[in-house]
């Protein structure tokens, strides 16, 4: 499954670089048969992500944020960043306010952690660890903070890097704060993500961090994605928005997790 996910992510990345690509060229560049490429393209077409015609493929017009993640879940950092946008921005600002001088922080892969970057206070004795290209490029590269980047295989669907060397590096890090993301949070089945390649990385940074802070908008609570990477009670703090249900507030409080809720303003008199 992983090879198929990676291949489809590569196809999407190639189609972002050029308007159309022939099936035979995709097969040659990815070193697989044309029949394999046709099966991949048919799944992408059925999901509305690409169009197929005359032995070629192209991304569906007027849908730049649509990227294929895996068969079970159509999810990407780009598409995720456009949903619950106000909530994520408010959560990100509040989470960034928890950063103090002298902190060593890890920013996990995710659309909300991505939004934290512009709000991170600049301290010369602040150390930031990341493995996401969007986050890395947003961070100031002027010596005002120490940056540590874990590289490896690049997954274009969500701008994340991972590899065995990446994991070994992250396991040697000791951070006092981890800002963790999740695609779904379930009271019984734990915190989940949609890509299996995320699991080892998330588990490594959880083990390497003193205080684990989950930054997740209210829509993630009760949602369930493909792969479990940890239980909710593995985190120390949850930062979310005021649309969180009373049931979830009670559940989190009963677990002894510190809950920090940011108020979401009404839009045109209608609660968010």
PDB file of C-alpha atoms in Angstrom:
ATOM      1  CA  UNK A   1       0.000   0.000   0.000  1.00  0.00           C
ATOM      2  CA  UNK A   2       2.781   2.396   0.910  1.00  0.00           C
ATOM      3  CA  UNK A   3       4.447   2.104  -2.513  1.00  0.00           C
ATOM      4  CA  UNK A   4       1.121   2.810  -4.180  1.00  0.00           C
ATOM      5  CA  UNK A   5       0.502   5.883  -1.996  1.00  0.00           C
ATOM      6  CA  UNK A   6       3.990   7.194  -2.727  1.00  0.00           C
ATOM      7  CA  UNK A   7       3.565   6.563  -6.465  1.00  0.00           C
ATOM      8  CA  UNK A   8       0.255   8.440  -6.547  1.00  0.00           C
ATOM      9  CA  UNK A   9       1.759  11.338  -4.615  1.00  0.00           C
ATOM     10  CA  UNK A  10       4.568  11.431  -7.189  1.00  0.00           C
ATOM     11  CA  UNK A  11       2.058  11.438 -10.038  1.00  0.00           C
ATOM     12  CA  UNK A  12       0.261  14.405  -8.474  1.00  0.00           C
ATOM     13  CA  UNK A  13       3.556  16.230  -7.976  1.00  0.00           C
ATOM     14  CA  UNK A  14       4.515  15.651 -11.630  1.00  0.00           C
ATOM     15  CA  UNK A  15       1.136  16.941 -12.821  1.00  0.00           C
ATOM     16  CA  UNK A  16       1.630  20.077 -10.755  1.00  0.00           C
ATOM     17  CA  UNK A  17       4.943  20.635 -12.565  1.00  0.00           C
ATOM     18  CA  UNK A  18       3.535  20.220 -16.071  1.00  0.00           C
ATOM     19  CA  UNK A  19       0.053  20.511 -17.489  1.00  0.00           C
ATOM     20  CA  UNK A  20      -0.323  17.049 -19.014  1.00  0.00           C
ATOM     21  CA  UNK A  21       1.727  13.846 -18.979  1.00  0.00           C
ATOM     22  CA  UNK A  22       1.484  10.755 -21.181  1.00  0.00           C
ATOM     23  CA  UNK A  23       0.861   7.388 -19.533  1.00  0.00           C
ATOM     24  CA  UNK A  24       4.007   5.971 -21.113  1.00  0.00           C
ATOM     25  CA  UNK A  25       6.101   8.825 -19.676  1.00  0.00           C
ATOM     26  CA  UNK A  26       4.699   8.283 -16.174  1.00  0.00           C
ATOM     27  CA  UNK A  27       5.414   4.558 -16.442  1.00  0.00           C
ATOM     28  CA  UNK A  28       8.984   5.249 -17.548  1.00  0.00           C
ATOM     29  CA  UNK A  29       9.694   7.854 -14.854  1.00  0.00           C
ATOM     30  CA  UNK A  30       8.193   5.736 -12.072  1.00  0.00           C
ATOM     31  CA  UNK A  31       9.654   2.470 -13.381  1.00  0.00           C
ATOM     32  CA  UNK A  32       6.359   0.565 -13.453  1.00  0.00           C
ATOM     33  CA  UNK A  33       4.173  -0.847 -16.208  1.00  0.00           C
ATOM     34  CA  UNK A  34       1.702   1.254 -18.171  1.00  0.00           C
ATOM     35  CA  UNK A  35      -1.072  -0.993 -16.823  1.00  0.00           C
ATOM     36  CA  UNK A  36      -0.079  -0.026 -13.250  1.00  0.00           C
ATOM     37  CA  UNK A  37      -0.158   3.667 -14.170  1.00  0.00           C
ATOM     38  CA  UNK A  38      -3.571   3.273 -15.816  1.00  0.00           C
ATOM     39  CA  UNK A  39      -4.959   1.699 -12.637  1.00  0.00           C
ATOM     40  CA  UNK A  40      -3.518   4.528 -10.546  1.00  0.00           C
ATOM     41  CA  UNK A  41      -4.910   7.153 -12.895  1.00  0.00           C
ATOM     42  CA  UNK A  42      -8.334   5.552 -12.899  1.00  0.00           C
ATOM     43  CA  UNK A  43      -8.506   5.799  -9.099  1.00  0.00           C
ATOM     44  CA  UNK A  44      -7.397   9.425  -9.254  1.00  0.00           C
ATOM     45  CA  UNK A  45      -9.980  10.127 -11.960  1.00  0.00           C
ATOM     46  CA  UNK A  46     -12.749   8.448  -9.944  1.00  0.00           C
ATOM     47  CA  UNK A  47     -11.833  10.721  -7.022  1.00  0.00           C
ATOM     48  CA  UNK A  48     -12.206  13.772  -9.254  1.00  0.00           C
ATOM     49  CA  UNK A  49      -8.533  14.708  -8.926  1.00  0.00           C
ATOM     50  CA  UNK A  50      -7.430  14.229 -12.542  1.00  0.00           C
ATOM     51  CA  UNK A  51      -8.831  14.039 -16.049  1.00  0.00           C
ATOM     52  CA  UNK A  52      -7.812  11.382 -18.579  1.00  0.00           C
ATOM     53  CA  UNK A  53      -7.839  11.667 -22.364  1.00  0.00           C
ATOM     54  CA  UNK A  54      -5.969  10.140 -25.332  1.00  0.00           C
ATOM     55  CA  UNK A  55      -3.341   8.345 -23.252  1.00  0.00           C
ATOM     56  CA  UNK A  56      -2.632  11.439 -21.170  1.00  0.00           C
ATOM     57  CA  UNK A  57      -3.610  12.831 -17.785  1.00  0.00           C
ATOM     58  CA  UNK A  58      -3.911  16.249 -16.211  1.00  0.00           C
ATOM     59  CA  UNK A  59      -5.143  17.697 -12.931  1.00  0.00           C
ATOM     60  CA  UNK A  60      -8.808  18.613 -12.792  1.00  0.00           C
ATOM     61  CA  UNK A  61      -9.062  22.332 -13.696  1.00  0.00           C
ATOM     62  CA  UNK A  62     -10.061  24.875 -11.029  1.00  0.00           C
ATOM     63  CA  UNK A  63      -9.283  22.452  -8.204  1.00  0.00           C
ATOM     64  CA  UNK A  64      -5.665  23.209  -7.230  1.00  0.00           C
ATOM     65  CA  UNK A  65      -6.076  22.057  -3.635  1.00  0.00           C
ATOM     66  CA  UNK A  66      -7.260  18.567  -4.521  1.00  0.00           C
ATOM     67  CA  UNK A  67      -4.463  16.038  -3.878  1.00  0.00           C
ATOM     68  CA  UNK A  68      -4.704  12.289  -3.483  1.00  0.00           C
ATOM     69  CA  UNK A  69      -3.598  10.940  -0.149  1.00  0.00           C
ATOM     70  CA  UNK A  70      -4.648   7.290  -0.102  1.00  0.00           C
ATOM     71  CA  UNK A  71      -7.594   5.119  -1.079  1.00  0.00           C
ATOM     72  CA  UNK A  72      -9.368   5.448   2.264  1.00  0.00           C
ATOM     73  CA  UNK A  73      -8.844   9.185   2.780  1.00  0.00           C
ATOM     74  CA  UNK A  74      -8.629  12.086   0.373  1.00  0.00           C
ATOM     75  CA  UNK A  75      -6.619  14.431   2.550  1.00  0.00           C
ATOM     76  CA  UNK A  76      -3.640  16.739   2.031  1.00  0.00           C
ATOM     77  CA  UNK A  77      -1.970  19.600   3.808  1.00  0.00           C
ATOM     78  CA  UNK A  78      -3.199  21.962   1.095  1.00  0.00           C
ATOM     79  CA  UNK A  79      -6.838  20.901   1.259  1.00  0.00           C
ATOM     80  CA  UNK A  80      -6.779  20.691   5.060  1.00  0.00           C
ATOM     81  CA  UNK A  81      -5.472  24.242   5.321  1.00  0.00           C
ATOM     82  CA  UNK A  82      -8.614  25.581   3.625  1.00  0.00           C
ATOM     83  CA  UNK A  83     -11.058  24.007   6.111  1.00  0.00           C
ATOM     84  CA  UNK A  84     -11.803  25.406   9.590  1.00  0.00           C
ATOM     85  CA  UNK A  85      -9.394  28.167   8.620  1.00  0.00           C
ATOM     86  CA  UNK A  86     -10.473  30.722  11.253  1.00  0.00           C
ATOM     87  CA  UNK A  87     -10.393  28.118  14.006  1.00  0.00           C
ATOM     88  CA  UNK A  88      -6.957  26.887  12.993  1.00  0.00           C
ATOM     89  CA  UNK A  89      -5.541  30.401  12.891  1.00  0.00           C
ATOM     90  CA  UNK A  90      -6.823  31.176  16.395  1.00  0.00           C
ATOM     91  CA  UNK A  91      -5.569  27.857  17.740  1.00  0.00           C
ATOM     92  CA  UNK A  92      -2.172  28.410  16.122  1.00  0.00           C
ATOM     93  CA  UNK A  93      -1.807  31.878  17.660  1.00  0.00           C
ATOM     94  CA  UNK A  94      -2.671  30.601  21.112  1.00  0.00           C
ATOM     95  CA  UNK A  95      -0.348  27.617  20.794  1.00  0.00           C
ATOM     96  CA  UNK A  96       2.521  29.886  19.726  1.00  0.00           C
ATOM     97  CA  UNK A  97       1.936  32.012  22.830  1.00  0.00           C
ATOM     98  CA  UNK A  98       2.900  28.969  24.938  1.00  0.00           C
ATOM     99  CA  UNK A  99       6.471  29.123  23.601  1.00  0.00           C
ATOM    100  CA  UNK A 100       8.981  30.624  26.025  1.00  0.00           C
ATOM    101  CA  UNK A 101      12.629  31.750  25.817  1.00  0.00           C
ATOM    102  CA  UNK A 102      14.976  28.801  26.056  1.00  0.00           C
ATOM    103  CA  UNK A 103      12.438  26.299  24.743  1.00  0.00           C
ATOM    104  CA  UNK A 104      13.357  23.444  22.463  1.00  0.00           C
ATOM    105  CA  UNK A 105      10.188  22.827  20.461  1.00  0.00           C
ATOM    106  CA  UNK A 106       9.150  20.304  17.829  1.00  0.00           C
ATOM    107  CA  UNK A 107       6.568  21.311  15.233  1.00  0.00           C
ATOM    108  CA  UNK A 108       4.732  18.288  13.904  1.00  0.00           C
ATOM    109  CA  UNK A 109       3.466  17.979  10.352  1.00  0.00           C
ATOM    110  CA  UNK A 110       0.006  19.560   9.982  1.00  0.00           C
ATOM    111  CA  UNK A 111      -2.097  22.429   8.716  1.00  0.00           C
ATOM    112  CA  UNK A 112      -2.486  24.002  12.183  1.00  0.00           C
ATOM    113  CA  UNK A 113       1.163  23.668  13.208  1.00  0.00           C
ATOM    114  CA  UNK A 114       1.972  25.233   9.836  1.00  0.00           C
ATOM    115  CA  UNK A 115      -0.079  28.294  10.852  1.00  0.00           C
ATOM    116  CA  UNK A 116       1.863  28.636  14.101  1.00  0.00           C
ATOM    117  CA  UNK A 117       5.069  29.712  12.382  1.00  0.00           C
ATOM    118  CA  UNK A 118       4.299  33.435  11.789  1.00  0.00           C
ATOM    119  CA  UNK A 119       3.352  33.775  15.471  1.00  0.00           C
ATOM    120  CA  UNK A 120       6.388  32.100  17.014  1.00  0.00           C
ATOM    121  CA  UNK A 121       8.222  34.624  19.209  1.00  0.00           C
ATOM    122  CA  UNK A 122      11.758  35.184  17.983  1.00  0.00           C
ATOM    123  CA  UNK A 123      14.262  34.306  20.702  1.00  0.00           C
ATOM    124  CA  UNK A 124      17.970  33.777  20.136  1.00  0.00           C
ATOM    125  CA  UNK A 125      17.901  30.880  22.589  1.00  0.00           C
ATOM    126  CA  UNK A 126      14.870  29.204  20.982  1.00  0.00           C
ATOM    127  CA  UNK A 127      15.413  25.908  19.141  1.00  0.00           C
ATOM    128  CA  UNK A 128      12.874  24.685  16.578  1.00  0.00           C
ATOM    129  CA  UNK A 129      12.832  21.142  15.189  1.00  0.00           C
ATOM    130  CA  UNK A 130      10.703  20.282  12.139  1.00  0.00           C
ATOM    131  CA  UNK A 131      10.379  17.874   9.211  1.00  0.00           C
ATOM    132  CA  UNK A 132       7.916  19.756   7.001  1.00  0.00           C
ATOM    133  CA  UNK A 133       9.004  21.840   4.021  1.00  0.00           C
ATOM    134  CA  UNK A 134       6.301  24.506   4.459  1.00  0.00           C
ATOM    135  CA  UNK A 135       7.303  25.046   8.065  1.00  0.00           C
ATOM    136  CA  UNK A 136      11.015  25.137   7.269  1.00  0.00           C
ATOM    137  CA  UNK A 137      10.643  27.742   4.534  1.00  0.00           C
ATOM    138  CA  UNK A 138       8.503  29.990   6.735  1.00  0.00           C
ATOM    139  CA  UNK A 139      10.928  30.003   9.670  1.00  0.00           C
ATOM    140  CA  UNK A 140      13.454  32.875   9.738  1.00  0.00           C
ATOM    141  CA  UNK A 141      16.893  31.796   8.543  1.00  0.00           C
ATOM    142  CA  UNK A 142      18.759  34.728  10.053  1.00  0.00           C
ATOM    143  CA  UNK A 143      20.383  33.211  13.114  1.00  0.00           C
ATOM    144  CA  UNK A 144      17.741  34.538  15.505  1.00  0.00           C
ATOM    145  CA  UNK A 145      16.804  30.994  16.435  1.00  0.00           C
ATOM    146  CA  UNK A 146      18.407  27.576  16.082  1.00  0.00           C
ATOM    147  CA  UNK A 147      16.786  25.387  13.432  1.00  0.00           C
ATOM    148  CA  UNK A 148      17.050  21.604  13.233  1.00  0.00           C
ATOM    149  CA  UNK A 149      15.551  19.869  10.202  1.00  0.00           C
ATOM    150  CA  UNK A 150      14.951  16.139   9.801  1.00  0.00           C
ATOM    151  CA  UNK A 151      15.073  15.267   6.109  1.00  0.00           C
ATOM    152  CA  UNK A 152      14.634  12.099   4.090  1.00  0.00           C
ATOM    153  CA  UNK A 153      12.055  10.946   1.544  1.00  0.00           C
ATOM    154  CA  UNK A 154       9.779  13.829   0.526  1.00  0.00           C
ATOM    155  CA  UNK A 155       6.012  13.250   0.456  1.00  0.00           C
ATOM    156  CA  UNK A 156       4.602  16.057  -1.716  1.00  0.00           C
ATOM    157  CA  UNK A 157       0.979  15.464  -0.677  1.00  0.00           C
ATOM    158  CA  UNK A 158       1.661  16.986   2.731  1.00  0.00           C
ATOM    159  CA  UNK A 159       5.190  18.409   2.390  1.00  0.00           C
ATOM    160  CA  UNK A 160       6.617  15.963   4.950  1.00  0.00           C
ATOM    161  CA  UNK A 161      10.017  14.271   5.065  1.00  0.00           C
ATOM    162  CA  UNK A 162      10.633  10.860   6.607  1.00  0.00           C
ATOM    163  CA  UNK A 163      13.308   8.160   6.503  1.00  0.00           C
ATOM    164  CA  UNK A 164      15.141   5.793   8.877  1.00  0.00           C
ATOM    165  CA  UNK A 165      17.819   8.464   9.325  1.00  0.00           C
ATOM    166  CA  UNK A 166      15.087  10.993  10.061  1.00  0.00           C
ATOM    167  CA  UNK A 167      13.727   8.757  12.835  1.00  0.00           C
ATOM    168  CA  UNK A 168      17.161   8.153  14.361  1.00  0.00           C
ATOM    169  CA  UNK A 169      17.769  11.898  14.433  1.00  0.00           C
ATOM    170  CA  UNK A 170      14.400  12.684  16.030  1.00  0.00           C
ATOM    171  CA  UNK A 171      14.908  10.004  18.678  1.00  0.00           C
ATOM    172  CA  UNK A 172      18.108  11.739  19.815  1.00  0.00           C
ATOM    173  CA  UNK A 173      16.376  15.105  20.216  1.00  0.00           C
ATOM    174  CA  UNK A 174      15.125  16.178  23.627  1.00  0.00           C
ATOM    175  CA  UNK A 175      12.416  18.835  23.449  1.00  0.00           C
ATOM    176  CA  UNK A 176      10.494  20.392  26.293  1.00  0.00           C
ATOM    177  CA  UNK A 177       7.458  21.087  24.066  1.00  0.00           C
ATOM    178  CA  UNK A 178       5.956  19.180  21.148  1.00  0.00           C
ATOM    179  CA  UNK A 179       3.160  20.739  19.124  1.00  0.00           C
ATOM    180  CA  UNK A 180       1.373  17.703  17.770  1.00  0.00           C
ATOM    181  CA  UNK A 181      -1.271  17.391  15.055  1.00  0.00           C
ATOM    182  CA  UNK A 182      -3.884  14.714  14.379  1.00  0.00           C
ATOM    183  CA  UNK A 183      -6.323  14.116  11.528  1.00  0.00           C
ATOM    184  CA  UNK A 184      -8.772  12.460  13.890  1.00  0.00           C
ATOM    185  CA  UNK A 185      -9.238  12.109  17.645  1.00  0.00           C
ATOM    186  CA  UNK A 186     -11.385   9.270  18.983  1.00  0.00           C
ATOM    187  CA  UNK A 187     -12.079   8.637  22.670  1.00  0.00           C
ATOM    188  CA  UNK A 188     -11.636   4.850  22.315  1.00  0.00           C
ATOM    189  CA  UNK A 189      -9.485   4.420  19.212  1.00  0.00           C
ATOM    190  CA  UNK A 190      -7.015   7.197  19.901  1.00  0.00           C
ATOM    191  CA  UNK A 191      -5.351   9.835  17.730  1.00  0.00           C
ATOM    192  CA  UNK A 192      -5.217   8.932  14.077  1.00  0.00           C
ATOM    193  CA  UNK A 193      -3.644  10.107  10.845  1.00  0.00           C
ATOM    194  CA  UNK A 194      -4.289   9.176   7.231  1.00  0.00           C
ATOM    195  CA  UNK A 195      -0.759   8.138   6.141  1.00  0.00           C
ATOM    196  CA  UNK A 196       1.065   5.165   7.579  1.00  0.00           C
ATOM    197  CA  UNK A 197       4.420   6.883   6.969  1.00  0.00           C
ATOM    198  CA  UNK A 198       3.494   9.511   9.575  1.00  0.00           C
ATOM    199  CA  UNK A 199       3.143   7.031  12.430  1.00  0.00           C
ATOM    200  CA  UNK A 200       6.800   6.316  13.229  1.00  0.00           C
ATOM    201  CA  UNK A 201       7.694   9.994  13.069  1.00  0.00           C
ATOM    202  CA  UNK A 202       4.860  11.021  15.387  1.00  0.00           C
ATOM    203  CA  UNK A 203       5.703   8.268  17.841  1.00  0.00           C
ATOM    204  CA  UNK A 204       9.381   9.257  17.826  1.00  0.00           C
ATOM    205  CA  UNK A 205       8.691  12.910  18.641  1.00  0.00           C
ATOM    206  CA  UNK A 206       6.187  11.959  21.348  1.00  0.00           C
ATOM    207  CA  UNK A 207       8.890   9.885  23.018  1.00  0.00           C
ATOM    208  CA  UNK A 208      11.417  12.705  22.657  1.00  0.00           C
ATOM    209  CA  UNK A 209       9.271  15.431  24.232  1.00  0.00           C
ATOM    210  CA  UNK A 210       8.517  16.418  27.811  1.00  0.00           C
ATOM    211  CA  UNK A 211       5.224  18.266  27.253  1.00  0.00           C
ATOM    212  CA  UNK A 212       2.973  17.095  24.436  1.00  0.00           C
ATOM    213  CA  UNK A 213       0.545  19.739  23.156  1.00  0.00           C
ATOM    214  CA  UNK A 214      -2.169  18.642  20.719  1.00  0.00           C
ATOM    215  CA  UNK A 215      -3.310  21.474  18.439  1.00  0.00           C
ATOM    216  CA  UNK A 216      -6.534  20.389  16.737  1.00  0.00           C
ATOM    217  CA  UNK A 217      -9.728  22.153  15.722  1.00  0.00           C
ATOM    218  CA  UNK A 218     -13.057  20.859  17.029  1.00  0.00           C
ATOM    219  CA  UNK A 219     -13.910  19.026  13.787  1.00  0.00           C
ATOM    220  CA  UNK A 220     -11.111  16.536  14.494  1.00  0.00           C
ATOM    221  CA  UNK A 221     -12.762  15.279  17.695  1.00  0.00           C
ATOM    222  CA  UNK A 222     -14.872  12.246  16.931  1.00  0.00           C
ATOM    223  CA  UNK A 223     -13.280  11.885  13.488  1.00  0.00           C
ATOM    224  CA  UNK A 224     -11.415   8.694  12.634  1.00  0.00           C
ATOM    225  CA  UNK A 225      -8.673   8.263  10.039  1.00  0.00           C
ATOM    226  CA  UNK A 226      -6.849   5.167   8.866  1.00  0.00           C
ATOM    227  CA  UNK A 227      -3.898   4.785  11.229  1.00  0.00           C
ATOM    228  CA  UNK A 228      -3.582   5.162  15.000  1.00  0.00           C
ATOM    229  CA  UNK A 229      -0.312   6.666  16.271  1.00  0.00           C
ATOM    230  CA  UNK A 230      -1.067   7.286  19.979  1.00  0.00           C
ATOM    231  CA  UNK A 231      -3.801   7.492  22.608  1.00  0.00           C
ATOM    232  CA  UNK A 232      -5.315  10.821  23.603  1.00  0.00           C
ATOM    233  CA  UNK A 233      -4.043  10.518  27.158  1.00  0.00           C
ATOM    234  CA  UNK A 234      -0.486  10.527  25.764  1.00  0.00           C
ATOM    235  CA  UNK A 235      -0.788  14.313  25.459  1.00  0.00           C
ATOM    236  CA  UNK A 236      -0.600  16.811  28.306  1.00  0.00           C
ATOM    237  CA  UNK A 237      -2.418  19.789  26.793  1.00  0.00           C
ATOM    238  CA  UNK A 238      -5.134  20.133  24.159  1.00  0.00           C
ATOM    239  CA  UNK A 239      -5.578  23.466  22.371  1.00  0.00           C
ATOM    240  CA  UNK A 240      -8.818  23.641  20.389  1.00  0.00           C
ATOM    241  CA  UNK A 241     -11.700  25.975  19.568  1.00  0.00           C
ATOM    242  CA  UNK A 242     -14.933  26.864  21.317  1.00  0.00           C
ATOM    243  CA  UNK A 243     -17.071  24.692  19.024  1.00  0.00           C
ATOM    244  CA  UNK A 244     -15.883  21.620  20.930  1.00  0.00           C
ATOM    245  CA  UNK A 245     -18.868  19.707  22.314  1.00  0.00           C
ATOM    246  CA  UNK A 246     -19.617  19.472  26.030  1.00  0.00           C
ATOM    247  CA  UNK A 247     -19.201  15.704  25.768  1.00  0.00           C
ATOM    248  CA  UNK A 248     -15.646  16.106  24.526  1.00  0.00           C
ATOM    249  CA  UNK A 249     -14.864  18.782  27.107  1.00  0.00           C
ATOM    250  CA  UNK A 250     -15.943  16.349  29.824  1.00  0.00           C
ATOM    251  CA  UNK A 251     -13.983  13.486  28.266  1.00  0.00           C
ATOM    252  CA  UNK A 252     -10.763  15.501  28.094  1.00  0.00           C
ATOM    253  CA  UNK A 253     -11.177  16.838  31.617  1.00  0.00           C
ATOM    254  CA  UNK A 254     -11.835  13.337  32.969  1.00  0.00           C
ATOM    255  CA  UNK A 255      -8.563  12.195  31.429  1.00  0.00           C
ATOM    256  CA  UNK A 256      -6.741  14.855  33.419  1.00  0.00           C
ATOM    257  CA  UNK A 257      -5.555  16.635  30.279  1.00  0.00           C
ATOM    258  CA  UNK A 258      -5.184  20.403  30.425  1.00  0.00           C
ATOM    259  CA  UNK A 259      -7.732  21.902  28.028  1.00  0.00           C
ATOM    260  CA  UNK A 260      -7.227  25.344  26.507  1.00  0.00           C
ATOM    261  CA  UNK A 261     -10.118  26.614  24.382  1.00  0.00           C
ATOM    262  CA  UNK A 262      -9.919  29.630  22.103  1.00  0.00           C
ATOM    263  CA  UNK A 263     -13.085  31.593  21.405  1.00  0.00           C
ATOM    264  CA  UNK A 264     -14.264  31.644  17.797  1.00  0.00           C
ATOM    265  CA  UNK A 265     -16.095  34.868  16.847  1.00  0.00           C
ATOM    266  CA  UNK A 266     -19.480  34.794  15.202  1.00  0.00           C
ATOM    267  CA  UNK A 267     -19.569  35.471  11.472  1.00  0.00           C
ATOM    268  CA  UNK A 268     -22.542  37.507  10.277  1.00  0.00           C
ATOM    269  CA  UNK A 269     -24.358  36.653  13.489  1.00  0.00           C
ATOM    270  CA  UNK A 270     -24.042  32.930  12.904  1.00  0.00           C
ATOM    271  CA  UNK A 271     -21.871  30.944  15.323  1.00  0.00           C
ATOM    272  CA  UNK A 272     -18.961  29.184  13.694  1.00  0.00           C
TER     273      UNK A 272
END
